[in-house]
Amino acid sequence: YAMFLSLIFLIVLVAAVVGFVFRHEIKTNFESNLNLALRDYNVTSDRHSEAVDTIQRTLHCCGVQNFSDWERTEYFTQRGIPRSCCKSQDDCSEEDLKDLTKAKPKVFVDGCFFLVTSTMESKMSVVAGISFGIACFQLIGIILSCCLSQYITNNQYEMV
């Protein structure tokens, strides 16, 4: 049991170190994937399009760096900025969404990349604290299982 807990502890430790070391690469990959999702955005029920809509609605953001990122997409030439960028769904008309100057007061202007990464970084201390607590419990479990193993071994020799 101690070996099993030690193995899990090492796996979690390695995952934490790798995540910390490669955090900049994770950010870069997220930004490039968000740019790809914007470029390939469409109205059909595509997973990436739904993810972009969910991020924009939840975090009140639009585009990668700002709302004008949509201007470089194929979707913008056909339909304008997506409705998920609108501050109020009642106040957003399709004509307004096709013109960036008219759309600016009606859509979220902040980009999603900065908001997502800042939200993740702000929650990192909570995740680190919980992980540290779990690691402490695992170490206590390892120590206690080794003590129990030693106790069982000593008692067998005393019975003989």
CSV table of C-alpha atoms in Angstrom, one decimal:
chain,number,residue,atom,x,y,z
A,1,TYR,CA,0.0,0.0,0.0
A,2,ALA,CA,2.9,2.3,0.8
A,3,MET,CA,4.4,1.7,-2.6
A,4,PHE,CA,1.1,2.4,-4.3
A,5,LEU,CA,0.7,5.7,-2.4
A,6,SER,CA,4.4,6.6,-3.2
A,7,LEU,CA,3.8,5.9,-6.9
A,8,ILE,CA,0.7,8.2,-7.0
A,9,PHE,CA,2.6,10.9,-5.0
A,10,LEU,CA,5.5,10.8,-7.5
A,11,ILE,CA,3.1,11.0,-10.5
A,12,VAL,CA,1.3,14.1,-9.0
A,13,LEU,CA,4.7,15.7,-8.2
A,14,VAL,CA,6.0,15.2,-11.7
A,15,ALA,CA,2.8,16.5,-13.2
A,16,ALA,CA,3.0,19.6,-11.0
A,17,VAL,CA,6.6,20.3,-11.9
A,18,VAL,CA,5.9,19.8,-15.7
A,19,GLY,CA,2.9,22.1,-15.5
A,20,PHE,CA,5.0,24.8,-13.8
A,21,VAL,CA,8.0,24.5,-16.1
A,22,PHE,CA,5.9,24.4,-19.3
A,23,ARG,CA,3.3,27.0,-18.3
A,24,HIS,CA,4.5,29.5,-21.0
A,25,GLU,CA,4.2,26.8,-23.7
A,26,ILE,CA,0.7,26.1,-22.4
A,27,LYS,CA,-0.3,29.7,-22.7
A,28,THR,CA,1.2,29.9,-26.3
A,29,ASN,CA,-0.7,26.8,-27.3
A,30,PHE,CA,-3.9,28.1,-25.8
A,31,GLU,CA,-3.5,31.4,-27.7
A,32,SER,CA,-2.8,29.7,-31.0
A,33,ASN,CA,-5.7,27.2,-30.5
A,34,LEU,CA,-8.1,30.1,-29.7
A,35,ASN,CA,-6.9,31.9,-32.9
A,36,LEU,CA,-7.6,28.7,-34.9
A,37,ALA,CA,-11.1,28.4,-33.2
A,38,LEU,CA,-11.9,32.0,-34.2
A,39,ARG,CA,-10.7,31.4,-37.8
A,40,ASP,CA,-12.7,28.2,-38.2
A,41,TYR,CA,-15.7,29.6,-36.3
A,42,ASN,CA,-19.1,28.7,-37.8
A,43,VAL,CA,-22.8,28.6,-36.8
A,44,THR,CA,-23.1,24.9,-36.8
A,45,SER,CA,-22.8,22.9,-33.6
A,46,ASP,CA,-19.0,22.6,-33.8
A,47,ARG,CA,-17.3,21.9,-30.5
A,48,HIS,CA,-14.7,24.6,-31.0
A,49,SER,CA,-17.4,27.2,-31.9
A,50,GLU,CA,-19.4,26.3,-28.9
A,51,ALA,CA,-16.3,26.6,-26.7
A,52,VAL,CA,-15.6,30.1,-28.1
A,53,ASP,CA,-19.2,31.1,-27.5
A,54,THR,CA,-19.2,29.8,-23.9
A,55,ILE,CA,-15.9,31.6,-23.1
A,56,GLN,CA,-17.1,34.8,-24.6
A,57,ARG,CA,-20.5,34.7,-22.8
A,58,THR,CA,-19.0,33.6,-19.4
A,59,LEU,CA,-16.0,35.9,-19.2
A,60,HIS,CA,-17.7,38.9,-21.0
A,61,CYS,CA,-15.0,39.1,-23.6
A,62,CYS,CA,-14.7,39.0,-27.4
A,63,GLY,CA,-12.0,37.8,-29.7
A,64,VAL,CA,-8.5,36.8,-28.7
A,65,GLN,CA,-6.8,40.1,-28.0
A,66,ASN,CA,-9.9,42.3,-28.5
A,67,PHE,CA,-13.2,42.3,-30.5
A,68,SER,CA,-11.5,43.5,-33.7
A,69,ASP,CA,-9.9,40.0,-34.1
A,70,TRP,CA,-13.2,38.9,-35.6
A,71,GLU,CA,-12.6,41.2,-38.6
A,72,ARG,CA,-10.0,38.8,-40.0
A,73,THR,CA,-12.3,35.8,-40.0
A,74,GLU,CA,-14.5,34.4,-42.7
A,75,TYR,CA,-17.4,34.4,-40.4
A,76,PHE,CA,-17.2,38.2,-40.0
A,77,THR,CA,-17.4,38.8,-43.8
A,78,GLN,CA,-20.7,36.8,-43.9
A,79,ARG,CA,-22.4,37.6,-40.6
A,80,GLY,CA,-20.3,40.0,-38.5
A,81,ILE,CA,-19.3,39.5,-34.9
A,82,PRO,CA,-21.0,36.5,-33.2
A,83,ARG,CA,-23.9,37.2,-30.9
A,84,SER,CA,-22.0,35.7,-28.0
A,85,CYS,CA,-20.0,39.0,-27.9
A,86,CYS,CA,-23.0,41.1,-27.3
A,87,LYS,CA,-23.4,42.9,-23.9
A,88,SER,CA,-27.2,42.7,-24.3
A,89,GLN,CA,-28.8,40.3,-26.8
A,90,ASP,CA,-31.8,42.7,-27.3
A,91,ASP,CA,-29.6,45.6,-28.3
A,92,CYS,CA,-27.5,43.7,-30.9
A,93,SER,CA,-28.7,43.8,-34.5
A,94,GLU,CA,-27.0,41.9,-37.3
A,95,GLU,CA,-26.3,45.2,-39.1
A,96,ASP,CA,-24.5,46.6,-36.1
A,97,LEU,CA,-22.4,43.4,-35.7
A,98,LYS,CA,-21.2,43.7,-39.3
A,99,ASP,CA,-19.7,47.2,-38.7
A,100,LEU,CA,-16.9,47.4,-36.1
A,101,THR,CA,-17.5,51.1,-35.2
A,102,LYS,CA,-21.2,50.5,-34.6
A,103,ALA,CA,-20.5,47.2,-32.8
A,104,LYS,CA,-17.9,48.6,-30.4
A,105,PRO,CA,-20.4,50.1,-27.8
A,106,LYS,CA,-22.6,47.0,-28.0
A,107,VAL,CA,-20.1,44.2,-27.6
A,108,PHE,CA,-17.4,43.3,-25.1
A,109,VAL,CA,-14.2,44.9,-26.2
A,110,ASP,CA,-11.7,43.0,-24.0
A,111,GLY,CA,-10.0,39.9,-25.5
A,112,CYS,CA,-10.5,36.5,-24.1
A,113,PHE,CA,-6.9,35.3,-24.0
A,114,PHE,CA,-5.9,37.8,-21.2
A,115,LEU,CA,-9.1,37.1,-19.2
A,116,VAL,CA,-8.7,33.3,-19.4
A,117,THR,CA,-5.0,33.3,-18.4
A,118,SER,CA,-5.5,35.8,-15.6
A,119,THR,CA,-8.5,33.8,-14.3
A,120,MET,CA,-6.3,30.6,-14.4
A,121,GLU,CA,-3.4,32.3,-12.7
A,122,SER,CA,-5.7,33.8,-10.0
A,123,LYS,CA,-7.0,30.3,-9.2
A,124,MET,CA,-3.5,28.7,-9.2
A,125,SER,CA,-3.0,29.4,-5.5
A,126,VAL,CA,-6.2,27.6,-4.6
A,127,VAL,CA,-5.2,24.6,-6.7
A,128,ALA,CA,-1.7,24.6,-5.3
A,129,GLY,CA,-3.1,24.7,-1.7
A,130,ILE,CA,-5.5,21.8,-2.3
A,131,SER,CA,-2.7,19.8,-4.0
A,132,PHE,CA,-0.3,20.5,-1.1
A,133,GLY,CA,-3.0,19.3,1.3
A,134,ILE,CA,-3.6,16.1,-0.6
A,135,ALA,CA,0.2,15.5,-0.8
A,136,CYS,CA,0.4,15.8,3.0
A,137,PHE,CA,-2.3,13.3,3.5
A,138,GLN,CA,-0.5,10.9,1.0
A,139,LEU,CA,2.8,11.3,2.9
A,140,ILE,CA,1.0,10.6,6.2
A,141,GLY,CA,-0.6,7.5,4.6
A,142,ILE,CA,2.8,6.3,3.4
A,143,ILE,CA,4.4,6.8,6.8
A,144,LEU,CA,1.5,5.0,8.6
A,145,SER,CA,1.4,2.1,6.2
A,146,CYS,CA,5.2,1.6,6.7
A,147,CYS,CA,4.7,1.7,10.5
A,148,LEU,CA,1.8,-0.8,10.2
A,149,SER,CA,3.9,-3.1,8.0
A,150,GLN,CA,6.8,-2.9,10.5
A,151,TYR,CA,4.4,-3.6,13.4
A,152,ILE,CA,2.9,-6.7,11.7
A,153,THR,CA,6.4,-8.0,10.9
A,154,ASN,CA,7.6,-7.6,14.5
A,155,ASN,CA,4.5,-9.3,16.0
A,156,GLN,CA,4.9,-12.4,13.7
A,157,TYR,CA,8.4,-13.0,15.1
A,158,GLU,CA,7.3,-12.6,18.7
A,159,MET,CA,4.5,-15.2,18.3
A,160,VAL,CA,6.9,-18.0,17.4
